[in-house]
Amino acid sequence: MRSDQIKKGLKQAPARSMLRAVGVGDEDFGKPFVGVVNTFTDGMPCNFHLRELALYLKAGLKEAGLFPFEFGAPAISDGISMGTPGMRASLVSREVIADSVELIAQGYLYDAMVGLSACDKTIPGTAMGVIRSGVPGMVLYGGTIAPGEWRGRKLTIVEVFEAVGQRAAGKIGDEELLEIERRAIPGPGACGGQYTANTMAMALEALGLSPMGYNAIPAVHPEKARATKEAGRILAWAIEHDWKPKDFLTRRSFLNAIAAVAATGGSTNAVLHLLAMAKEAGVELSLDDFDQVSRKTPVIADLRPWGTYTAWELYEAGGTALVFKRLLEAGLLYGEEKTLTGRTLAEEVEQAYREQEGQQVVFPVEKALKPHGGLVILKGNLAPQGAVLKLAGTERTYFEGPARVFDSEEAAMEKVLQGEIRPGDVVVIRYVGPKGAPGMPEMLSVTSALVGEGLGPEVALLTDGRFSGGTRGLMIGHIAPEAFVGGPIALLEEGDRIRIDVENRLLEVLLSEEELEKRKARWKPRPPAFTHGLFARYAALVRQADEGAVLEDPF
């Protein structure tokens, strides 16, 4: 065992002495040592219950003959930091979490690693770290929150964001906004639609990096504890067979994950995260792969934010396995790809498959809700390296209008709440990319305010930042190259005509090449937002969104 370097032999007596002090007994030194990286925090509901879940996990690992050691890693709440300078920390935390998992695996020479995740960036962060560690491992997702309720309708956090716009437009009063605020989040768990956390949780099951069906179990569902303990047996098998993530993560595995995202109208953040995870696995993946898979994969799940049902209701209907079963039946997944159990994806789906009688959440492919998947990649003179649109959130496929240009989210939000954005406008928020912000913050506050004011179908929004998985409407993000490095979005001026042509995958400003060259010659770089510390290092090393906003390797 790799951990024998720490715990065996004459010279390791001091190490064993220290390990005895934390509960390792004589018989335990012969067991595989497992690092459990827990992203628990009591600072937000998404990860609030992970401390308790870790107890079930460690009990299951011990029952399987393993010895676990628990460590912490940071978790930033997108929902709490949204619309504030704190949102800059969100994507940065993905890299810090991945580094934390790698650091623990290397520092203690553990035989396997488990990531316990919940809120958005903790899922890809722990996954990247587990893959990078080079030992058997898995990622477990804490599960979705239960929906809130108000006047007979189910609520998620997105309804609160949209209520802010409704209040600004005078459609509701302070009292109703307060009631929605109070009722939307009833307890622990991650945001309750097919937003980023649930999107990535499903993607991990498609990749085989999480046990089939586990991630779909809601946070407070009684089944969660039993399934968490069972994960110990799965990891014990992987250790016994030296079955590591890089042994089963293939290009087809990642194409399966993209198909799952496309079929459920999932978050555009999956593009960034799957590109980053593929890099860790040594798998070739590009923006074009997302567009190609999405073109042939219909939307078959009626899920929020664009649809009707919450993630909890998806679990009741049949969960992840039901979605995958429908895609396998239509030949839209590579069922022969292996998973962390050593079995194929098709075998895992068959074993986990169930369907609630009369459910209306997931449909057969021949009765698809939309003919093409939710992810669209646009290119053109505004986004030479690409931009991402979630089409499942809007029916408009062509839009042309004047640019309303803002150099920060705060400036745009002010105009939205003042009612100064009009139907037909194209709102542009720039200098919020990977390097510019830095950290590529999400724009859910602005997009939800627009929807809440009734402008969702009537305006478009472009940004070199990101969108939350809760975003709906004609919202285009991840524009590359970003404004901070002199990308074409930096050259836009108020009133420029912008054309969005989804069918032809075009995003362009209606200016001549000569005019753009003149503006480029006048453009001057901006000073960095940070010159010292973590954010300065991140801005110096991060690559553009079309490469997953990963950090540069030195060699």
Coordinates of C-alpha atoms in Angstrom, one line a residue:
M1 CA 0.0 0.0 0.0
R2 CA 1.1 3.5 -0.7
S3 CA 0.4 4.5 2.8
D4 CA 3.0 2.0 4.1
Q5 CA 5.6 4.7 3.4
I6 CA 4.0 6.6 6.3
K7 CA 3.1 3.8 8.6
K8 CA 5.5 0.8 8.2
G9 CA 9.1 0.2 9.1
L10 CA 11.5 1.1 11.9
K11 CA 12.0 4.7 10.9
Q12 CA 8.2 5.4 10.9
A13 CA 7.8 4.7 14.6
P14 CA 7.4 8.4 15.3
A15 CA 4.7 8.7 12.7
R16 CA 2.9 5.7 14.1
S17 CA 3.1 7.2 17.6
M18 CA 1.3 10.3 16.3
L19 CA -1.3 8.3 14.5
R20 CA -2.0 6.3 17.6
A21 CA -2.9 9.6 19.3
V22 CA -5.8 10.1 16.8
G23 CA -7.3 6.6 17.2
V24 CA -5.2 4.3 15.0
G25 CA -4.9 0.9 16.7
D26 CA -2.4 -1.9 16.1
E27 CA -4.7 -3.7 13.7
D28 CA -5.4 -0.5 11.7
F29 CA -1.9 -0.1 10.5
G30 CA -2.6 -3.0 8.1
K31 CA -5.6 -1.3 6.5
P32 CA -5.7 1.1 3.5
F33 CA -5.7 4.7 4.7
V34 CA -8.3 6.9 3.0
G35 CA -8.4 10.7 2.9
V36 CA -11.9 12.2 3.2
V37 CA -11.9 15.9 2.1
N38 CA -15.1 17.4 3.5
T39 CA -16.3 20.8 2.2
F40 CA -18.6 21.3 5.2
T41 CA -19.4 24.8 6.3
D42 CA -22.2 26.3 8.5
G43 CA -22.0 29.4 6.4
M44 CA -24.6 28.2 3.8
P45 CA -27.3 25.5 3.5
C46 CA -25.7 23.6 0.6
N47 CA -22.9 22.1 2.7
F48 CA -24.4 22.5 6.1
H49 CA -25.2 18.8 6.6
L50 CA -21.9 17.4 5.3
R51 CA -20.5 17.1 8.8
E52 CA -23.2 14.6 9.7
L53 CA -22.9 12.9 6.3
A54 CA -19.2 12.5 6.9
L55 CA -20.0 10.4 10.0
Y56 CA -22.0 7.9 7.9
L57 CA -19.3 7.9 5.2
K58 CA -16.5 7.1 7.7
A59 CA -18.6 4.4 9.4
G60 CA -19.1 2.8 6.0
L61 CA -15.4 3.0 5.2
K62 CA -14.5 1.4 8.5
E63 CA -17.1 -1.4 7.9
A64 CA -15.4 -2.0 4.5
G65 CA -12.0 -2.5 6.2
L66 CA -10.6 0.9 5.5
F67 CA -9.4 3.6 7.9
P68 CA -10.6 7.2 7.1
F69 CA -9.1 10.5 8.0
E70 CA -11.2 13.7 7.5
F71 CA -9.9 17.0 6.4
G72 CA -11.6 20.3 5.5
A73 CA -11.6 22.3 2.2
P74 CA -13.1 25.8 1.6
A75 CA -16.6 26.3 0.2
I76 CA -17.9 29.6 -1.2
S77 CA -21.7 30.1 -1.5
D78 CA -22.7 31.4 -4.9
G79 CA -26.1 32.2 -3.7
I80 CA -24.9 34.3 -0.8
S81 CA -22.0 36.0 -2.7
M82 CA -24.0 36.7 -5.9
G83 CA -24.0 40.3 -7.0
T84 CA -21.2 41.3 -4.6
P85 CA -17.4 41.4 -4.7
G86 CA -17.5 38.1 -2.8
M87 CA -18.5 36.3 -6.1
R88 CA -15.0 36.7 -7.4
A89 CA -14.0 34.0 -4.9
S90 CA -16.4 31.3 -6.3
L91 CA -14.5 30.0 -9.4
V92 CA -11.1 30.7 -7.7
S93 CA -12.2 28.3 -4.9
R94 CA -12.5 25.4 -7.5
E95 CA -8.7 25.5 -8.0
V96 CA -8.1 25.9 -4.2
I97 CA -10.3 22.9 -3.5
A98 CA -8.6 20.8 -6.2
D99 CA -5.2 21.8 -4.8
S100 CA -6.4 20.9 -1.2
V101 CA -7.3 17.4 -2.2
E102 CA -4.0 16.9 -4.1
L103 CA -2.1 18.3 -1.1
I104 CA -3.7 15.9 1.4
A105 CA -3.3 12.9 -0.9
Q106 CA 0.4 13.7 -1.4
G107 CA 1.2 14.9 2.1
Y108 CA -0.2 11.8 3.8
L109 CA 0.3 9.3 0.9
Y110 CA -3.2 8.0 1.3
D111 CA -4.3 4.9 -0.6
A112 CA -7.6 6.5 -1.8
M113 CA -9.4 9.8 -1.7
V114 CA -13.1 10.8 -1.3
G115 CA -14.4 14.2 -1.9
L116 CA -17.6 15.2 0.0
S117 CA -19.2 18.1 -2.0
A118 CA -22.3 20.1 -2.3
C119 CA -22.3 23.8 -3.5
D120 CA -21.3 24.5 -7.1
K121 CA -17.5 24.7 -7.2
T122 CA -17.0 22.0 -4.5
I123 CA -18.1 19.4 -7.0
P124 CA -15.6 20.0 -9.8
G125 CA -13.0 21.1 -7.3
T126 CA -13.1 17.8 -5.4
A127 CA -13.4 15.9 -8.7
M128 CA -10.3 17.6 -10.2
G129 CA -8.4 16.9 -7.0
V130 CA -9.4 13.2 -6.8
I131 CA -8.4 12.7 -10.4
R132 CA -5.1 14.5 -10.0
S133 CA -4.3 12.5 -6.8
G134 CA -3.6 9.4 -8.9
V135 CA -5.2 7.0 -6.5
P136 CA -8.6 5.2 -6.3
G137 CA -11.3 7.7 -5.4
M138 CA -14.8 9.0 -5.7
V139 CA -16.8 12.2 -5.2
L140 CA -20.0 12.2 -3.2
Y141 CA -22.6 14.9 -3.5
G142 CA -24.6 16.0 -0.5
G143 CA -27.8 16.3 -2.4
T144 CA -30.5 18.8 -3.3
I145 CA -32.4 20.9 -0.9
A146 CA -36.2 20.3 -0.5
P147 CA -38.3 22.9 -2.3
G148 CA -39.9 25.7 -0.3
E149 CA -43.6 26.5 -0.7
W150 CA -45.6 29.8 -0.9
R151 CA -49.2 30.1 -2.0
G152 CA -49.3 26.6 -3.4
R153 CA -46.2 26.9 -5.6
K154 CA -42.8 25.4 -5.0
L155 CA -39.9 27.7 -4.4
T156 CA -36.1 27.6 -5.0
I157 CA -33.5 30.3 -4.5
V158 CA -34.1 31.6 -8.1
E159 CA -37.7 32.6 -7.1
V160 CA -36.1 34.9 -4.5
F161 CA -33.7 36.5 -7.0
E162 CA -36.6 37.0 -9.5
A163 CA -38.8 38.5 -6.7
V164 CA -36.2 41.2 -6.3
G165 CA -36.9 42.3 -9.9
Q166 CA -40.6 42.0 -9.4
R167 CA -40.3 44.2 -6.4
A168 CA -38.3 46.8 -8.3
A169 CA -40.9 46.8 -11.0
G170 CA -43.7 47.3 -8.5
K171 CA -45.3 43.9 -9.2
I172 CA -45.1 42.7 -5.6
G173 CA -44.7 44.5 -2.3
D174 CA -42.2 44.3 0.5
E175 CA -44.3 41.9 2.5
E176 CA -44.6 39.3 -0.3
L177 CA -40.9 39.6 -1.1
L178 CA -40.2 38.9 2.6
E179 CA -42.4 35.9 2.7
I180 CA -40.7 34.4 -0.4
E181 CA -37.3 35.1 1.2
R182 CA -38.4 33.3 4.4
R183 CA -39.9 30.3 2.7
A184 CA -37.7 29.5 -0.3
I185 CA -34.9 27.7 1.6
P186 CA -36.4 25.2 4.2
G187 CA -33.2 23.5 5.3
P188 CA -29.9 21.8 4.2
G189 CA -29.0 21.0 0.6
A190 CA -27.9 22.6 -2.6
C191 CA -30.1 24.8 -4.8
G192 CA -33.2 22.9 -5.9
G193 CA -33.4 23.0 -9.7
Q194 CA -31.2 21.8 -12.5
Y195 CA -28.8 24.5 -11.5
T196 CA -25.0 24.1 -11.4
A197 CA -24.8 21.8 -8.4
N198 CA -27.4 19.3 -9.6
T199 CA -26.1 19.6 -13.1
M200 CA -22.6 18.7 -12.1
A201 CA -23.8 16.0 -9.7
M202 CA -25.6 14.3 -12.6
A203 CA -22.5 14.7 -14.8
L204 CA -20.4 12.9 -12.2
E205 CA -22.7 9.9 -12.3
A206 CA -22.5 9.9 -16.1
L207 CA -18.7 10.0 -15.8
G208 CA -18.8 7.1 -13.4
L209 CA -17.0 9.1 -10.7
S210 CA -20.0 9.0 -8.3
P211 CA -22.1 5.9 -7.6
M212 CA -25.1 5.6 -9.8
G213 CA -28.1 7.2 -8.3
Y214 CA -26.3 8.4 -5.2
N215 CA -26.1 12.1 -6.1
A216 CA -29.8 12.4 -6.9
I217 CA -30.8 11.5 -3.4
P218 CA -31.9 14.7 -1.6
A219 CA -29.9 16.0 1.3
V220 CA -32.5 15.2 4.0
H221 CA -33.9 12.1 2.5
P222 CA -33.7 9.1 4.8
E223 CA -32.0 7.0 2.0
K224 CA -29.0 9.4 2.0
A225 CA -27.4 7.9 5.1
R226 CA -27.7 4.3 4.0
A227 CA -26.3 5.1 0.5
T228 CA -23.4 7.0 2.0
K229 CA -22.3 4.1 4.1
E230 CA -22.6 1.8 1.1
A231 CA -20.0 4.0 -0.7
G232 CA -17.4 2.5 1.6
R233 CA -17.8 -0.9 0.0
I234 CA -17.5 0.5 -3.5
L235 CA -14.3 2.3 -2.6
A236 CA -12.9 -0.8 -0.9
W237 CA -13.4 -2.7 -4.2
A238 CA -11.6 0.0 -6.2
I239 CA -8.6 0.0 -3.8
E240 CA -8.4 -3.8 -3.9
H241 CA -8.3 -3.7 -7.7
D242 CA -6.2 -0.5 -7.9
W243 CA -9.0 1.0 -10.0
K244 CA -8.3 4.7 -10.4
P245 CA -10.3 7.5 -12.1
K246 CA -7.9 7.8 -14.9
D247 CA -8.4 4.1 -15.6
F248 CA -12.1 4.6 -16.6
L249 CA -12.4 8.3 -17.5
T250 CA -12.3 8.4 -21.3
R251 CA -13.3 10.8 -24.0
R252 CA -16.6 8.9 -24.4
S253 CA -17.2 9.2 -20.6
F254 CA -17.0 13.0 -21.0
L255 CA -19.3 12.9 -24.0
N256 CA -21.8 11.0 -21.9
A257 CA -21.6 13.7 -19.2
I258 CA -22.2 16.4 -21.9
A259 CA -25.2 14.5 -23.2
A260 CA -26.7 14.3 -19.6
V261 CA -26.3 18.1 -19.2
A262 CA -27.8 18.8 -22.6
A263 CA -30.8 16.5 -22.1
T264 CA -31.7 18.1 -18.8
G265 CA -31.2 21.8 -19.8
G266 CA -28.4 21.9 -17.3
S267 CA -26.1 24.8 -16.3
T268 CA -23.6 26.4 -18.7
N269 CA -21.1 26.1 -15.9
A270 CA -20.8 22.5 -16.8
V271 CA -18.9 23.6 -19.9
L272 CA -16.1 25.2 -17.8
H273 CA -16.0 22.4 -15.3
L274 CA -16.0 19.4 -17.7
L275 CA -13.2 21.1 -19.7
A276 CA -11.2 21.5 -16.5
M277 CA -11.9 17.9 -15.4
A278 CA -11.0 16.5 -18.8
K279 CA -7.6 18.3 -18.6
E280 CA -6.9 16.6 -15.3
A281 CA -7.8 13.2 -16.8
G282 CA -5.7 13.8 -19.9
V283 CA -8.7 13.7 -22.1
E284 CA -9.1 15.9 -25.2
L285 CA -12.2 18.0 -25.0
S286 CA -13.2 21.3 -26.7
L287 CA -16.1 23.7 -26.9
D288 CA -17.1 22.2 -30.2
D289 CA -17.8 18.9 -28.5
F290 CA -20.5 20.5 -26.4
D291 CA -22.2 22.0 -29.4
Q292 CA -22.0 18.7 -31.4
V293 CA -23.4 16.6 -28.6
S294 CA -26.1 19.1 -27.8
R295 CA -27.3 19.3 -31.5
K296 CA -28.1 15.6 -31.4
T297 CA -29.4 15.3 -27.8
P298 CA -33.0 16.5 -27.2
V299 CA -34.2 17.9 -23.9
I300 CA -36.2 15.2 -22.1
A301 CA -36.4 16.4 -18.5
D302 CA -38.9 19.2 -17.5
L303 CA -36.7 20.8 -14.9
R304 CA -36.2 24.3 -13.4
P305 CA -35.0 26.9 -14.1
W306 CA -36.7 26.8 -17.5
G307 CA -39.1 24.0 -16.8
T308 CA -41.6 22.9 -14.1
Y309 CA -40.0 20.5 -11.6
T310 CA -37.4 20.6 -8.9
A311 CA -34.5 18.3 -8.4
W312 CA -36.3 16.6 -5.5
E313 CA -39.2 15.8 -7.9
L314 CA -36.7 14.3 -10.3
Y315 CA -35.5 12.0 -7.6
E316 CA -39.1 11.0 -6.8
A317 CA -39.7 10.3 -10.5
G318 CA -36.8 8.0 -10.9
G319 CA -33.7 10.0 -10.5
T320 CA -30.5 10.0 -12.6
A321 CA -30.9 6.4 -13.7
L322 CA -34.3 7.3 -15.3
V323 CA -32.7 10.1 -17.4
F324 CA -29.8 7.8 -18.4
K325 CA -32.1 4.9 -19.2
R326 CA -34.0 7.1 -21.7
L327 CA -30.8 8.3 -23.3
L328 CA -29.4 4.7 -23.6
E329 CA -32.6 3.5 -25.2
A330 CA -32.1 6.1 -27.9
G331 CA -28.5 5.4 -28.4
L332 CA -27.4 8.8 -27.0
L333 CA -25.0 7.5 -24.4
Y334 CA -22.0 5.2 -24.6
G335 CA -23.2 2.5 -22.3
E336 CA -20.1 0.4 -22.5
E337 CA -18.0 3.0 -20.7
K338 CA -16.7 1.8 -17.3
T339 CA -17.5 3.3 -13.9
L340 CA -15.8 3.4 -10.5
T341 CA -17.4 0.0 -9.6
G342 CA -15.7 -1.6 -12.6
R343 CA -19.1 -2.2 -14.2
T344 CA -20.3 -0.4 -17.3
L345 CA -22.6 2.6 -17.3
A346 CA -25.3 0.5 -18.9
E347 CA -25.0 -2.1 -16.2
E348 CA -25.1 0.5 -13.4
V349 CA -28.2 2.1 -14.9
E350 CA -30.0 -1.2 -15.3
Q351 CA -29.4 -2.0 -11.6
A352 CA -30.5 1.4 -10.3
Y353 CA -33.4 2.0 -12.7
R354 CA -36.8 2.7 -11.3
E355 CA -39.7 4.9 -12.5
Q356 CA -42.6 6.4 -10.5
E357 CA -45.9 5.5 -12.1
G358 CA -47.4 8.5 -13.9
Q359 CA -44.4 10.7 -13.5
Q360 CA -44.2 13.8 -15.8
V361 CA -40.6 14.9 -15.2
V362 CA -38.6 12.7 -17.7
F363 CA -39.9 11.8 -21.1
P364 CA -38.9 9.3 -23.8
V365 CA -36.7 10.7 -26.5
E366 CA -39.6 10.3 -29.1
K367 CA -41.7 12.7 -26.9
A368 CA -38.8 15.1 -26.2
L369 CA -39.7 18.6 -24.9
K370 CA -37.2 20.2 -27.2
P371 CA -35.5 18.7 -30.3
H372 CA -32.0 19.8 -29.4
G373 CA -30.0 20.1 -26.1
G374 CA -29.6 23.2 -24.0
L375 CA -26.0 24.0 -24.7
V376 CA -25.1 26.2 -27.8
I377 CA -21.6 27.4 -28.7
L378 CA -21.6 30.7 -30.6
K379 CA -18.6 32.3 -32.4
G380 CA -18.1 35.4 -34.5
N381 CA -16.3 38.8 -34.4
L382 CA -17.4 39.3 -30.8
A383 CA -16.3 35.8 -29.6
P384 CA -13.6 34.5 -31.9
Q385 CA -12.7 31.7 -29.4
G386 CA -16.4 31.0 -28.5
A387 CA -19.2 31.9 -26.1
V388 CA -21.9 29.7 -24.4
L389 CA -25.7 30.0 -24.5
K390 CA -28.2 27.8 -22.6
L391 CA -30.9 27.6 -25.2
A392 CA -33.2 25.6 -23.0
G393 CA -34.0 28.7 -21.1
T394 CA -35.3 30.7 -24.1
E395 CA -37.2 30.1 -27.3
R396 CA -35.6 33.0 -29.2
T397 CA -33.1 32.0 -31.8
Y398 CA -32.4 35.4 -33.4
F399 CA -32.0 38.8 -31.7
E400 CA -30.6 42.1 -32.9
G401 CA -30.4 45.3 -30.9
P402 CA -28.3 48.2 -29.5
A403 CA -25.6 47.5 -27.0
R404 CA -26.0 48.9 -23.4
V405 CA -22.4 48.6 -22.2
F406 CA -21.4 48.3 -18.6
D407 CA -17.9 47.6 -17.2
S408 CA -19.2 46.0 -14.0
E409 CA -22.2 44.0 -12.8
E410 CA -23.0 46.6 -10.2
A411 CA -23.4 49.3 -12.8
A412 CA -25.7 47.1 -14.9
M413 CA -27.8 46.1 -11.9
E414 CA -28.3 49.8 -11.0
K415 CA -29.7 50.6 -14.4
V416 CA -31.9 47.4 -14.3
L417 CA -33.5 48.3 -11.0
Q418 CA -34.0 51.9 -12.1
G419 CA -36.0 50.7 -15.1
E420 CA -33.5 52.0 -17.6
I421 CA -33.2 48.8 -19.7
R422 CA -35.7 48.7 -22.5
P423 CA -37.1 45.9 -24.6
G424 CA -34.8 45.2 -27.5
D425 CA -31.6 46.2 -25.6
V426 CA -28.5 44.0 -25.5
V427 CA -27.0 44.4 -22.1
V428 CA -23.2 43.9 -22.1
I429 CA -21.3 43.3 -18.9
R430 CA -17.6 43.1 -19.4
Y431 CA -14.3 43.1 -17.5
V432 CA -15.7 40.3 -15.4
G433 CA -13.8 37.5 -17.1
P434 CA -11.4 35.0 -15.6
K435 CA -8.5 37.5 -15.4
G436 CA -10.5 40.7 -15.3
A437 CA -12.7 40.3 -12.3
P438 CA -10.8 38.0 -11.5
G439 CA -12.7 34.8 -11.0
M440 CA -15.4 35.2 -13.7
P441 CA -18.4 35.9 -11.4
E442 CA -21.9 34.8 -12.2
M443 CA -24.6 37.3 -13.2
L444 CA -27.7 35.7 -11.6
S445 CA -28.7 38.9 -9.8
V446 CA -28.9 40.9 -13.1
T447 CA -30.5 38.1 -15.1
S448 CA -33.1 37.3 -12.5
A449 CA -33.9 41.0 -12.0
L450 CA -34.6 41.3 -15.8
V451 CA -36.8 38.2 -15.7
G452 CA -38.6 39.5 -12.6
E453 CA -39.3 42.8 -14.3
G454 CA -40.8 41.0 -17.3
L455 CA -37.9 41.7 -19.6
G456 CA -36.6 38.1 -19.9
P457 CA -37.8 37.4 -23.4
E458 CA -37.3 41.0 -24.6
V459 CA -33.6 41.6 -23.9
A460 CA -30.3 39.8 -24.4
L461 CA -27.3 39.8 -22.1
L462 CA -23.7 39.2 -23.1
T463 CA -20.8 38.9 -20.7
D464 CA -17.2 37.6 -20.4
G465 CA -18.3 36.4 -17.0
R466 CA -20.6 33.5 -16.2
F467 CA -24.2 32.7 -15.5
S468 CA -25.7 30.8 -12.6
G469 CA -27.4 27.5 -13.4
G470 CA -30.5 29.3 -12.3
T471 CA -30.4 31.7 -15.2
R472 CA -33.0 31.7 -18.0
G473 CA -33.5 33.9 -21.0
L474 CA -31.2 34.9 -24.0
M475 CA -28.1 35.1 -21.8
I476 CA -24.7 34.5 -23.4
G477 CA -21.6 34.1 -21.3
H478 CA -18.0 32.8 -21.3
I479 CA -17.1 35.2 -24.2
A480 CA -13.5 34.6 -25.2
P481 CA -11.2 36.3 -25.3
E482 CA -12.3 38.5 -22.4
A483 CA -12.2 42.3 -22.3
F484 CA -9.3 42.4 -19.9
V485 CA -6.9 40.9 -22.5
G486 CA -8.3 43.0 -25.3
G487 CA -11.0 40.7 -26.6
P488 CA -13.5 42.3 -29.1
I489 CA -16.1 42.7 -26.3
A490 CA -13.7 45.4 -24.9
L491 CA -14.2 47.4 -28.1
L492 CA -18.0 47.8 -27.9
E493 CA -19.5 51.2 -27.5
E494 CA -23.0 52.2 -26.4
G495 CA -25.5 51.8 -29.2
D496 CA -23.4 49.4 -31.4
R497 CA -25.8 46.9 -33.1
I498 CA -25.3 43.4 -32.0
R499 CA -26.6 40.3 -33.8
I500 CA -27.3 36.9 -32.2
D501 CA -28.1 34.2 -34.7
V502 CA -28.4 30.9 -32.8
E503 CA -29.2 28.7 -35.9
N504 CA -26.0 29.8 -37.6
R505 CA -24.1 29.9 -34.2
L506 CA -23.1 33.5 -34.7
L507 CA -22.4 36.3 -32.2
E508 CA -21.3 39.5 -33.9
V509 CA -21.3 43.3 -33.7
L510 CA -22.3 45.0 -36.9
L511 CA -19.1 46.9 -37.5
S512 CA -16.5 46.7 -40.2
E513 CA -13.2 45.0 -39.6
E514 CA -11.6 48.4 -40.2
E515 CA -13.6 50.0 -37.5
L516 CA -12.8 47.3 -35.0
E517 CA -9.1 47.6 -35.9
K518 CA -9.2 51.4 -35.2
R519 CA -10.8 50.8 -31.8
K520 CA -8.3 48.1 -31.0
A521 CA -5.5 50.5 -31.7
R522 CA -7.1 53.0 -29.2
W523 CA -7.8 50.4 -26.5
K524 CA -5.6 50.5 -23.4
P525 CA -5.2 47.6 -20.9
R526 CA -6.6 48.1 -17.4
P527 CA -4.6 47.6 -14.2
P528 CA -5.3 44.3 -12.4
A529 CA -7.9 44.4 -9.7
F530 CA -5.4 42.6 -7.3
T531 CA -1.6 42.9 -7.2
H532 CA -0.9 40.7 -4.2
G533 CA -2.1 37.4 -2.8
L534 CA -4.3 34.6 -4.1
F535 CA -6.4 36.6 -6.5
A536 CA -3.4 38.2 -8.1
R537 CA -1.8 34.8 -8.6
Y538 CA -5.0 33.4 -10.0
A539 CA -5.4 36.3 -12.5
A540 CA -1.8 35.8 -13.6
L541 CA -2.2 32.1 -14.2
V542 CA -5.8 31.5 -15.3
R543 CA -6.6 30.7 -19.0
Q544 CA -9.6 31.8 -20.9
A545 CA -13.1 30.4 -20.6
D546 CA -12.9 28.3 -23.8
E547 CA -10.1 26.3 -22.1
G548 CA -12.2 25.8 -18.9
A549 CA -10.6 28.7 -17.0
V550 CA -7.9 26.3 -15.8
L551 CA -4.6 27.5 -14.4
E552 CA -1.4 27.5 -16.5
D553 CA 1.0 24.7 -15.8
P554 CA 4.6 25.8 -15.4
F555 CA 6.0 23.1 -17.7

